[in-house]
């Protein structure tokens, strides 16, 4: 326990520490946190360019930085999500074409 903090705050911080320690075990390559950001940014840029510049690019950039800063993923995990996101976008386009024909 940290001296001078309320028991509730101490309990919160101890549980947060346990959660952060345990989360390192579950995060894998590639980072789909970043993959979803890439896919969202792609479609925002393509269909809602105003929102891309105002919302999705800044928020997505902050989320990507936070993902690495908070040690949820390594930088290579973000790089690895690029081809996965690109393949997802490509396959989604193919699937949509198949459904409309």
PDB file of N, CA and C in Angstrom:
ATOM      1  N   UNK A   1       0.813  -1.200   0.000  1.00  0.00           N
ATOM      2  CA  UNK A   1       0.000   0.000   0.000  1.00  0.00           C
ATOM      3  C   UNK A   1       0.857   1.265   0.000  1.00  0.00           C
ATOM      4  N   UNK A   2       0.360   2.288  -0.650  1.00  0.00           N
ATOM      5  CA  UNK A   2       1.040   3.573  -0.695  1.00  0.00           C
ATOM      6  C   UNK A   2       0.545   4.412   0.479  1.00  0.00           C
ATOM      7  N   UNK A   3       1.491   4.964   1.247  1.00  0.00           N
ATOM      8  CA  UNK A   3       1.133   5.749   2.426  1.00  0.00           C
ATOM      9  C   UNK A   3       0.414   7.032   2.016  1.00  0.00           C
ATOM     10  N   UNK A   4      -0.615   7.407   2.766  1.00  0.00           N
ATOM     11  CA  UNK A   4      -1.306   8.664   2.556  1.00  0.00           C
ATOM     12  C   UNK A   4      -2.486   8.596   1.602  1.00  0.00           C
ATOM     13  N   UNK A   5      -2.698   7.472   0.961  1.00  0.00           N
ATOM     14  CA  UNK A   5      -3.836   7.338   0.056  1.00  0.00           C
ATOM     15  C   UNK A   5      -4.975   6.625   0.764  1.00  0.00           C
ATOM     16  N   UNK A   6      -6.167   6.868   0.296  1.00  0.00           N
ATOM     17  CA  UNK A   6      -7.324   6.209   0.899  1.00  0.00           C
ATOM     18  C   UNK A   6      -7.284   4.715   0.580  1.00  0.00           C
ATOM     19  N   UNK A   7      -7.924   3.887   1.403  1.00  0.00           N
ATOM     20  CA  UNK A   7      -7.949   2.448   1.137  1.00  0.00           C
ATOM     21  C   UNK A   7      -8.538   2.120  -0.238  1.00  0.00           C
ATOM     22  N   UNK A   8      -9.547   2.872  -0.656  1.00  0.00           N
ATOM     23  CA  UNK A   8     -10.163   2.624  -1.957  1.00  0.00           C
ATOM     24  C   UNK A   8      -9.173   2.902  -3.089  1.00  0.00           C
ATOM     25  N   UNK A   9      -8.411   3.996  -2.970  1.00  0.00           N
ATOM     26  CA  UNK A   9      -7.410   4.322  -3.986  1.00  0.00           C
ATOM     27  C   UNK A   9      -6.322   3.265  -4.016  1.00  0.00           C
ATOM     28  N   UNK A  10      -5.865   2.829  -2.838  1.00  0.00           N
ATOM     29  CA  UNK A  10      -4.857   1.773  -2.778  1.00  0.00           C
ATOM     30  C   UNK A  10      -5.354   0.495  -3.444  1.00  0.00           C
ATOM     31  N   UNK A  11      -6.599   0.120  -3.171  1.00  0.00           N
ATOM     32  CA  UNK A  11      -7.166  -1.087  -3.767  1.00  0.00           C
ATOM     33  C   UNK A  11      -7.211  -0.947  -5.291  1.00  0.00           C
ATOM     34  N   UNK A  12      -7.618   0.236  -5.766  1.00  0.00           N
ATOM     35  CA  UNK A  12      -7.689   0.479  -7.205  1.00  0.00           C
ATOM     36  C   UNK A  12      -6.307   0.343  -7.840  1.00  0.00           C
ATOM     37  N   UNK A  13      -5.299   0.970  -7.236  1.00  0.00           N
ATOM     38  CA  UNK A  13      -3.954   0.928  -7.800  1.00  0.00           C
ATOM     39  C   UNK A  13      -3.376  -0.482  -7.777  1.00  0.00           C
ATOM     40  N   UNK A  14      -3.626  -1.237  -6.722  1.00  0.00           N
ATOM     41  CA  UNK A  14      -3.137  -2.613  -6.658  1.00  0.00           C
ATOM     42  C   UNK A  14      -3.787  -3.471  -7.735  1.00  0.00           C
ATOM     43  N   UNK A  15      -5.092  -3.330  -7.928  1.00  0.00           N
ATOM     44  CA  UNK A  15      -5.782  -4.101  -8.966  1.00  0.00           C
ATOM     45  C   UNK A  15      -5.343  -3.683 -10.358  1.00  0.00           C
ATOM     46  N   UNK A  16      -5.096  -2.383 -10.550  1.00  0.00           N
ATOM     47  CA  UNK A  16      -4.616  -1.900 -11.840  1.00  0.00           C
ATOM     48  C   UNK A  16      -3.251  -2.503 -12.150  1.00  0.00           C
ATOM     49  N   UNK A  17      -2.389  -2.551 -11.137  1.00  0.00           N
ATOM     50  CA  UNK A  17      -1.067  -3.153 -11.326  1.00  0.00           C
ATOM     51  C   UNK A  17      -1.158  -4.614 -11.717  1.00  0.00           C
ATOM     52  N   UNK A  18      -2.051  -5.368 -11.083  1.00  0.00           N
ATOM     53  CA  UNK A  18      -2.241  -6.779 -11.429  1.00  0.00           C
ATOM     54  C   UNK A  18      -2.740  -6.919 -12.861  1.00  0.00           C
ATOM     55  N   UNK A  19      -3.683  -6.056 -13.248  1.00  0.00           N
ATOM     56  CA  UNK A  19      -4.234  -6.111 -14.607  1.00  0.00           C
ATOM     57  C   UNK A  19      -3.146  -5.837 -15.644  1.00  0.00           C
ATOM     58  N   UNK A  20      -2.317  -4.828 -15.380  1.00  0.00           N
ATOM     59  CA  UNK A  20      -1.262  -4.491 -16.337  1.00  0.00           C
ATOM     60  C   UNK A  20      -0.270  -5.637 -16.455  1.00  0.00           C
ATOM     61  N   UNK A  21       0.117  -6.244 -15.337  1.00  0.00           N
ATOM     62  CA  UNK A  21       1.037  -7.383 -15.387  1.00  0.00           C
ATOM     63  C   UNK A  21       0.449  -8.536 -16.188  1.00  0.00           C
ATOM     64  N   UNK A  22      -0.822  -8.839 -15.956  1.00  0.00           N
ATOM     65  CA  UNK A  22      -1.465  -9.958 -16.640  1.00  0.00           C
ATOM     66  C   UNK A  22      -1.697  -9.672 -18.116  1.00  0.00           C
ATOM     67  N   UNK A  23      -1.857  -8.406 -18.486  1.00  0.00           N
ATOM     68  CA  UNK A  23      -2.161  -8.087 -19.878  1.00  0.00           C
ATOM     69  C   UNK A  23      -0.978  -8.362 -20.789  1.00  0.00           C
ATOM     70  N   UNK A  24       0.234  -8.378 -20.256  1.00  0.00           N
ATOM     71  CA  UNK A  24       1.396  -8.646 -21.095  1.00  0.00           C
ATOM     72  C   UNK A  24       1.367 -10.059 -21.658  1.00  0.00           C
ATOM     73  N   UNK A  25       0.718 -10.958 -20.976  1.00  0.00           N
ATOM     74  CA  UNK A  25       0.660 -12.348 -21.414  1.00  0.00           C
ATOM     75  C   UNK A  25      -0.256 -12.506 -22.619  1.00  0.00           C
ATOM     76  N   UNK A  26      -1.291 -11.688 -22.733  1.00  0.00           N
ATOM     77  CA  UNK A  26      -2.321 -11.880 -23.751  1.00  0.00           C
ATOM     78  C   UNK A  26      -2.062 -11.170 -25.065  1.00  0.00           C
ATOM     79  N   UNK A  27      -1.240 -10.147 -25.101  1.00  0.00           N
ATOM     80  CA  UNK A  27      -1.062  -9.356 -26.310  1.00  0.00           C
ATOM     81  C   UNK A  27      -0.103 -10.051 -27.257  1.00  0.00           C
ATOM     82  N   UNK A  28      -0.523 -10.165 -28.506  1.00  0.00           N
ATOM     83  CA  UNK A  28       0.239 -10.946 -29.466  1.00  0.00           C
ATOM     84  C   UNK A  28       0.516 -10.149 -30.729  1.00  0.00           C
ATOM     85  N   UNK A  29       1.298 -10.742 -31.591  1.00  0.00           N
ATOM     86  CA  UNK A  29       1.624 -10.174 -32.898  1.00  0.00           C
ATOM     87  C   UNK A  29       0.602 -10.666 -33.896  1.00  0.00           C
ATOM     88  N   UNK A  30       0.087  -9.848 -34.780  1.00  0.00           N
ATOM     89  CA  UNK A  30       0.226  -8.402 -34.888  1.00  0.00           C
ATOM     90  C   UNK A  30      -0.789  -7.685 -34.014  1.00  0.00           C
ATOM     91  N   UNK A  31      -0.601  -6.393 -33.855  1.00  0.00           N
ATOM     92  CA  UNK A  31      -1.520  -5.598 -33.033  1.00  0.00           C
ATOM     93  C   UNK A  31      -2.780  -5.281 -33.818  1.00  0.00           C
ATOM     94  N   UNK A  32      -3.882  -5.883 -33.427  1.00  0.00           N
ATOM     95  CA  UNK A  32      -5.127  -5.545 -34.105  1.00  0.00           C
ATOM     96  C   UNK A  32      -5.746  -4.281 -33.512  1.00  0.00           C
ATOM     97  N   UNK A  33      -5.193  -3.802 -32.365  1.00  0.00           N
ATOM     98  CA  UNK A  33      -5.562  -2.454 -31.915  1.00  0.00           C
ATOM     99  C   UNK A  33      -5.236  -1.485 -33.055  1.00  0.00           C
ATOM    100  N   UNK A  34      -4.019  -1.610 -33.552  1.00  0.00           N
ATOM    101  CA  UNK A  34      -3.563  -0.722 -34.616  1.00  0.00           C
ATOM    102  C   UNK A  34      -4.188  -1.088 -35.958  1.00  0.00           C
ATOM    103  N   UNK A  35      -4.443  -2.363 -36.181  1.00  0.00           N
ATOM    104  CA  UNK A  35      -5.087  -2.788 -37.425  1.00  0.00           C
ATOM    105  C   UNK A  35      -6.456  -2.151 -37.601  1.00  0.00           C
ATOM    106  N   UNK A  36      -7.231  -2.113 -36.538  1.00  0.00           N
ATOM    107  CA  UNK A  36      -8.557  -1.482 -36.592  1.00  0.00           C
ATOM    108  C   UNK A  36      -8.419   0.019 -36.835  1.00  0.00           C
ATOM    109  N   UNK A  37      -7.413   0.630 -36.233  1.00  0.00           N
ATOM    110  CA  UNK A  37      -7.159   2.054 -36.469  1.00  0.00           C
ATOM    111  C   UNK A  37      -6.858   2.292 -37.945  1.00  0.00           C
ATOM    112  N   UNK A  38      -6.012   1.437 -38.533  1.00  0.00           N
ATOM    113  CA  UNK A  38      -5.674   1.588 -39.953  1.00  0.00           C
ATOM    114  C   UNK A  38      -6.898   1.439 -40.847  1.00  0.00           C
ATOM    115  N   UNK A  39      -7.701   0.440 -40.573  1.00  0.00           N
ATOM    116  CA  UNK A  39      -8.905   0.203 -41.379  1.00  0.00           C
ATOM    117  C   UNK A  39      -9.872   1.379 -41.241  1.00  0.00           C
ATOM    118  N   UNK A  40     -10.062   1.856 -40.022  1.00  0.00           N
ATOM    119  CA  UNK A  40     -10.944   3.002 -39.791  1.00  0.00           C
ATOM    120  C   UNK A  40     -10.429   4.239 -40.516  1.00  0.00           C
ATOM    121  N   UNK A  41      -9.121   4.484 -40.421  1.00  0.00           N
ATOM    122  CA  UNK A  41      -8.540   5.639 -41.104  1.00  0.00           C
ATOM    123  C   UNK A  41      -8.664   5.518 -42.618  1.00  0.00           C
ATOM    124  N   UNK A  42      -8.487   4.326 -43.143  1.00  0.00           N
ATOM    125  CA  UNK A  42      -8.621   4.121 -44.587  1.00  0.00           C
ATOM    126  C   UNK A  42     -10.019   4.513 -45.064  1.00  0.00           C
ATOM    127  N   UNK A  43     -11.032   3.983 -44.397  1.00  0.00           N
ATOM    128  CA  UNK A  43     -12.399   4.267 -44.833  1.00  0.00           C
ATOM    129  C   UNK A  43     -12.808   5.713 -44.540  1.00  0.00           C
ATOM    130  N   UNK A  44     -12.307   6.279 -43.460  1.00  0.00           N
ATOM    131  CA  UNK A  44     -12.591   7.695 -43.188  1.00  0.00           C
ATOM    132  C   UNK A  44     -11.958   8.566 -44.268  1.00  0.00           C
ATOM    133  N   UNK A  45     -10.731   8.246 -44.657  1.00  0.00           N
ATOM    134  CA  UNK A  45     -10.061   9.015 -45.709  1.00  0.00           C
ATOM    135  C   UNK A  45     -10.793   8.864 -47.037  1.00  0.00           C
ATOM    136  N   UNK A  46     -11.261   7.681 -47.297  1.00  0.00           N
ATOM    137  CA  UNK A  46     -11.919   7.414 -48.576  1.00  0.00           C
ATOM    138  C   UNK A  46     -13.316   8.032 -48.666  1.00  0.00           C
ATOM    139  N   UNK A  47     -14.082   7.973 -47.589  1.00  0.00           N
ATOM    140  CA  UNK A  47     -15.483   8.383 -47.663  1.00  0.00           C
ATOM    141  C   UNK A  47     -15.824   9.654 -46.883  1.00  0.00           C
ATOM    142  N   UNK A  48     -15.092   9.956 -45.846  1.00  0.00           N
ATOM    143  CA  UNK A  48     -15.387  11.127 -45.003  1.00  0.00           C
ATOM    144  C   UNK A  48     -14.083  11.862 -44.699  1.00  0.00           C
ATOM    145  N   UNK A  49     -13.505  12.452 -45.730  1.00  0.00           N
ATOM    146  CA  UNK A  49     -12.175  13.035 -45.592  1.00  0.00           C
ATOM    147  C   UNK A  49     -12.095  14.111 -44.505  1.00  0.00           C
ATOM    148  N   UNK A  50     -13.152  14.883 -44.345  1.00  0.00           N
ATOM    149  CA  UNK A  50     -13.163  15.915 -43.299  1.00  0.00           C
ATOM    150  C   UNK A  50     -12.980  15.279 -41.921  1.00  0.00           C
ATOM    151  N   UNK A  51     -13.695  14.184 -41.649  1.00  0.00           N
ATOM    152  CA  UNK A  51     -13.579  13.498 -40.359  1.00  0.00           C
ATOM    153  C   UNK A  51     -12.220  12.823 -40.201  1.00  0.00           C
ATOM    154  N   UNK A  52     -11.646  12.405 -41.318  1.00  0.00           N
ATOM    155  CA  UNK A  52     -10.315  11.799 -41.264  1.00  0.00           C
ATOM    156  C   UNK A  52      -9.315  12.784 -40.664  1.00  0.00           C
ATOM    157  N   UNK A  53      -9.281  14.002 -41.197  1.00  0.00           N
ATOM    158  CA  UNK A  53      -8.300  14.981 -40.734  1.00  0.00           C
ATOM    159  C   UNK A  53      -8.607  15.502 -39.335  1.00  0.00           C
ATOM    160  N   UNK A  54      -9.884  15.609 -39.006  1.00  0.00           N
ATOM    161  CA  UNK A  54     -10.268  16.213 -37.725  1.00  0.00           C
ATOM    162  C   UNK A  54     -10.324  15.195 -36.587  1.00  0.00           C
ATOM    163  N   UNK A  55     -10.772  13.971 -36.885  1.00  0.00           N
ATOM    164  CA  UNK A  55     -11.022  13.000 -35.817  1.00  0.00           C
ATOM    165  C   UNK A  55     -10.136  11.765 -35.924  1.00  0.00           C
ATOM    166  N   UNK A  56     -10.299  10.993 -36.989  1.00  0.00           N
ATOM    167  CA  UNK A  56      -9.700   9.651 -36.987  1.00  0.00           C
ATOM    168  C   UNK A  56      -8.177   9.659 -37.052  1.00  0.00           C
ATOM    169  N   UNK A  57      -7.578  10.567 -37.815  1.00  0.00           N
ATOM    170  CA  UNK A  57      -6.115  10.598 -37.864  1.00  0.00           C
ATOM    171  C   UNK A  57      -5.503  11.002 -36.524  1.00  0.00           C
ATOM    172  N   UNK A  58      -5.940  12.117 -35.911  1.00  0.00           N
ATOM    173  CA  UNK A  58      -5.356  12.463 -34.602  1.00  0.00           C
ATOM    174  C   UNK A  58      -5.626  11.421 -33.516  1.00  0.00           C
ATOM    175  N   UNK A  59      -6.861  10.950 -33.424  1.00  0.00           N
ATOM    176  CA  UNK A  59      -7.196   9.961 -32.391  1.00  0.00           C
ATOM    177  C   UNK A  59      -6.462   8.650 -32.661  1.00  0.00           C
ATOM    178  N   UNK A  60      -6.427   8.226 -33.910  1.00  0.00           N
ATOM    179  CA  UNK A  60      -5.722   6.997 -34.267  1.00  0.00           C
ATOM    180  C   UNK A  60      -4.240   7.074 -33.964  1.00  0.00           C
ATOM    181  N   UNK A  61      -3.641   8.220 -34.244  1.00  0.00           N
ATOM    182  CA  UNK A  61      -2.221   8.409 -33.946  1.00  0.00           C
ATOM    183  C   UNK A  61      -1.970   8.333 -32.442  1.00  0.00           C
ATOM    184  N   UNK A  62      -2.809   8.991 -31.669  1.00  0.00           N
ATOM    185  CA  UNK A  62      -2.661   8.939 -30.210  1.00  0.00           C
ATOM    186  C   UNK A  62      -2.850   7.523 -29.675  1.00  0.00           C
ATOM    187  N   UNK A  63      -3.812   6.794 -30.224  1.00  0.00           N
ATOM    188  CA  UNK A  63      -4.025   5.410 -29.787  1.00  0.00           C
ATOM    189  C   UNK A  63      -2.838   4.525 -30.139  1.00  0.00           C
ATOM    190  N   UNK A  64      -2.260   4.728 -31.309  1.00  0.00           N
ATOM    191  CA  UNK A  64      -1.087   3.938 -31.700  1.00  0.00           C
ATOM    192  C   UNK A  64       0.089   4.225 -30.774  1.00  0.00           C
ATOM    193  N   UNK A  65       0.320   5.494 -30.491  1.00  0.00           N
ATOM    194  CA  UNK A  65       1.405   5.865 -29.578  1.00  0.00           C
ATOM    195  C   UNK A  65       1.139   5.294 -28.188  1.00  0.00           C
ATOM    196  N   UNK A  66      -0.096   5.394 -27.722  1.00  0.00           N
ATOM    197  CA  UNK A  66      -0.446   4.882 -26.395  1.00  0.00           C
ATOM    198  C   UNK A  66      -0.283   3.372 -26.315  1.00  0.00           C
ATOM    199  N   UNK A  67      -0.600   2.672 -27.393  1.00  0.00           N
ATOM    200  CA  UNK A  67      -0.470   1.213 -27.404  1.00  0.00           C
ATOM    201  C   UNK A  67       0.975   0.794 -27.159  1.00  0.00           C
ATOM    202  N   UNK A  68       1.917   1.518 -27.766  1.00  0.00           N
ATOM    203  CA  UNK A  68       3.339   1.212 -27.560  1.00  0.00           C
ATOM    204  C   UNK A  68       3.806   1.757 -26.212  1.00  0.00           C
ATOM    205  N   UNK A  69       3.414   2.978 -25.890  1.00  0.00           N
ATOM    206  CA  UNK A  69       3.849   3.610 -24.644  1.00  0.00           C
ATOM    207  C   UNK A  69       3.398   2.816 -23.418  1.00  0.00           C
ATOM    208  N   UNK A  70       2.178   2.298 -23.452  1.00  0.00           N
ATOM    209  CA  UNK A  70       1.663   1.524 -22.324  1.00  0.00           C
ATOM    210  C   UNK A  70       2.103   0.064 -22.362  1.00  0.00           C
ATOM    211  N   UNK A  71       2.966  -0.237 -23.314  1.00  0.00           N
ATOM    212  CA  UNK A  71       3.562  -1.567 -23.464  1.00  0.00           C
ATOM    213  C   UNK A  71       2.533  -2.655 -23.735  1.00  0.00           C
ATOM    214  N   UNK A  72       1.472  -2.293 -24.434  1.00  0.00           N
ATOM    215  CA  UNK A  72       0.512  -3.304 -24.848  1.00  0.00           C
ATOM    216  C   UNK A  72       1.041  -4.053 -26.067  1.00  0.00           C
ATOM    217  N   UNK A  73       1.863  -3.374 -26.870  1.00  0.00           N
ATOM    218  CA  UNK A  73       2.486  -3.984 -28.040  1.00  0.00           C
ATOM    219  C   UNK A  73       3.836  -3.338 -28.277  1.00  0.00           C
ATOM    220  N   UNK A  74       4.692  -4.071 -29.015  1.00  0.00           N
ATOM    221  CA  UNK A  74       5.947  -3.507 -29.488  1.00  0.00           C
ATOM    222  C   UNK A  74       5.695  -2.809 -30.814  1.00  0.00           C
ATOM    223  N   UNK A  75       6.637  -1.980 -31.225  1.00  0.00           N
ATOM    224  CA  UNK A  75       6.507  -1.275 -32.498  1.00  0.00           C
ATOM    225  C   UNK A  75       6.379  -2.258 -33.658  1.00  0.00           C
ATOM    226  N   UNK A  76       7.085  -3.367 -33.608  1.00  0.00           N
ATOM    227  CA  UNK A  76       7.004  -4.362 -34.687  1.00  0.00           C
ATOM    228  C   UNK A  76       5.593  -4.947 -34.794  1.00  0.00           C
ATOM    229  N   UNK A  77       4.857  -4.994 -33.695  1.00  0.00           N
ATOM    230  CA  UNK A  77       3.469  -5.463 -33.736  1.00  0.00           C
ATOM    231  C   UNK A  77       2.609  -4.522 -34.572  1.00  0.00           C
ATOM    232  N   UNK A  78       2.897  -3.213 -34.481  1.00  0.00           N
ATOM    233  CA  UNK A  78       2.160  -2.243 -35.290  1.00  0.00           C
ATOM    234  C   UNK A  78       2.510  -2.414 -36.765  1.00  0.00           C
ATOM    235  N   UNK A  79       3.788  -2.595 -37.042  1.00  0.00           N
ATOM    236  CA  UNK A  79       4.221  -2.800 -38.429  1.00  0.00           C
ATOM    237  C   UNK A  79       3.587  -4.071 -38.992  1.00  0.00           C
ATOM    238  N   UNK A  80       3.516  -5.108 -38.192  1.00  0.00           N
ATOM    239  CA  UNK A  80       2.918  -6.368 -38.631  1.00  0.00           C
ATOM    240  C   UNK A  80       1.437  -6.272 -38.914  1.00  0.00           C
ATOM    241  N   UNK A  81       0.782  -5.286 -38.334  1.00  0.00           N
ATOM    242  CA  UNK A  81      -0.653  -5.140 -38.585  1.00  0.00           C
ATOM    243  C   UNK A  81      -0.945  -4.474 -39.930  1.00  0.00           C
ATOM    244  N   UNK A  82       0.049  -3.841 -40.543  1.00  0.00           N
ATOM    245  CA  UNK A  82      -0.155  -3.188 -41.848  1.00  0.00           C
ATOM    246  C   UNK A  82      -0.622  -4.164 -42.924  1.00  0.00           C
ATOM    247  N   UNK A  83       0.091  -5.273 -43.162  1.00  0.00           N
ATOM    248  CA  UNK A  83      -0.398  -6.192 -44.202  1.00  0.00           C
ATOM    249  C   UNK A  83      -1.721  -6.860 -43.839  1.00  0.00           C
ATOM    250  N   UNK A  84      -1.956  -7.091 -42.562  1.00  0.00           N
ATOM    251  CA  UNK A  84      -3.228  -7.704 -42.151  1.00  0.00           C
ATOM    252  C   UNK A  84      -4.382  -6.747 -42.435  1.00  0.00           C
ATOM    253  N   UNK A  85      -4.201  -5.469 -42.109  1.00  0.00           N
ATOM    254  CA  UNK A  85      -5.243  -4.472 -42.383  1.00  0.00           C
ATOM    255  C   UNK A  85      -5.449  -4.310 -43.884  1.00  0.00           C
ATOM    256  N   UNK A  86      -4.356  -4.262 -44.648  1.00  0.00           N
ATOM    257  CA  UNK A  86      -4.467  -4.124 -46.105  1.00  0.00           C
ATOM    258  C   UNK A  86      -5.194  -5.323 -46.709  1.00  0.00           C
ATOM    259  N   UNK A  87      -4.863  -6.513 -46.258  1.00  0.00           N
ATOM    260  CA  UNK A  87      -5.540  -7.718 -46.751  1.00  0.00           C
ATOM    261  C   UNK A  87      -7.019  -7.699 -46.374  1.00  0.00           C
ATOM    262  N   UNK A  88      -7.327  -7.243 -45.184  1.00  0.00           N
ATOM    263  CA  UNK A  88      -8.730  -7.159 -44.750  1.00  0.00           C
ATOM    264  C   UNK A  88      -9.526  -6.204 -45.626  1.00  0.00           C
ATOM    265  N   UNK A  89      -8.940  -5.064 -45.941  1.00  0.00           N
ATOM    266  CA  UNK A  89      -9.609  -4.084 -46.804  1.00  0.00           C
ATOM    267  C   UNK A  89      -9.811  -4.664 -48.200  1.00  0.00           C
ATOM    268  N   UNK A  90      -8.779  -5.316 -48.726  1.00  0.00           N
ATOM    269  CA  UNK A  90      -8.860  -5.923 -50.059  1.00  0.00           C
ATOM    270  C   UNK A  90      -9.942  -7.004 -50.106  1.00  0.00           C
ATOM    271  N   UNK A  91      -9.935  -7.899 -49.129  1.00  0.00           N
ATOM    272  CA  UNK A  91     -10.920  -8.987 -49.106  1.00  0.00           C
ATOM    273  C   UNK A  91     -12.338  -8.465 -48.882  1.00  0.00           C
ATOM    274  N   UNK A  92     -12.482  -7.414 -48.103  1.00  0.00           N
ATOM    275  CA  UNK A  92     -13.809  -6.817 -47.906  1.00  0.00           C
ATOM    276  C   UNK A  92     -14.342  -6.268 -49.221  1.00  0.00           C
ATOM    277  N   UNK A  93     -13.471  -5.651 -50.012  1.00  0.00           N
ATOM    278  CA  UNK A  93     -13.875  -5.149 -51.327  1.00  0.00           C
ATOM    279  C   UNK A  93     -14.302  -6.269 -52.251  1.00  0.00           C
ATOM    280  N   UNK A  94     -13.539  -7.356 -52.261  1.00  0.00           N
ATOM    281  CA  UNK A  94     -13.886  -8.519 -53.094  1.00  0.00           C
ATOM    282  C   UNK A  94     -15.221  -9.117 -52.654  1.00  0.00           C
ATOM    283  N   UNK A  95     -15.422  -9.233 -51.361  1.00  0.00           N
ATOM    284  CA  UNK A  95     -16.665  -9.791 -50.835  1.00  0.00           C
ATOM    285  C   UNK A  95     -17.862  -8.919 -51.211  1.00  0.00           C
ATOM    286  N   UNK A  96     -17.699  -7.621 -51.133  1.00  0.00           N
ATOM    287  CA  UNK A  96     -18.790  -6.717 -51.509  1.00  0.00           C
ATOM    288  C   UNK A  96     -19.122  -6.838 -52.994  1.00  0.00           C
ATOM    289  N   UNK A  97     -18.103  -7.005 -53.831  1.00  0.00           N
ATOM    290  CA  UNK A  97     -18.347  -7.185 -55.269  1.00  0.00           C
ATOM    291  C   UNK A  97     -19.079  -8.489 -55.536  1.00  0.00           C
ATOM    292  N   UNK A  98     -18.706  -9.544 -54.820  1.00  0.00           N
ATOM    293  CA  UNK A  98     -19.373 -10.839 -54.990  1.00  0.00           C
ATOM    294  C   UNK A  98     -20.838 -10.748 -54.577  1.00  0.00           C
ATOM    295  N   UNK A  99     -21.126 -10.012 -53.534  1.00  0.00           N
ATOM    296  CA  UNK A  99     -22.505  -9.901 -53.038  1.00  0.00           C
ATOM    297  C   UNK A  99     -23.388  -9.080 -53.973  1.00  0.00           C
ATOM    298  N   UNK A 100     -22.803  -8.112 -54.671  1.00  0.00           N
ATOM    299  CA  UNK A 100     -23.606  -7.275 -55.560  1.00  0.00           C
ATOM    300  C   UNK A 100     -23.827  -7.920 -56.921  1.00  0.00           C
ATOM    301  N   UNK A 101     -23.061  -8.923 -57.268  1.00  0.00           N
ATOM    302  CA  UNK A 101     -23.229  -9.603 -58.573  1.00  0.00           C
ATOM    303  C   UNK A 101     -24.188 -10.747 -58.492  1.00  0.00           C
TER     304      UNK A 101
END
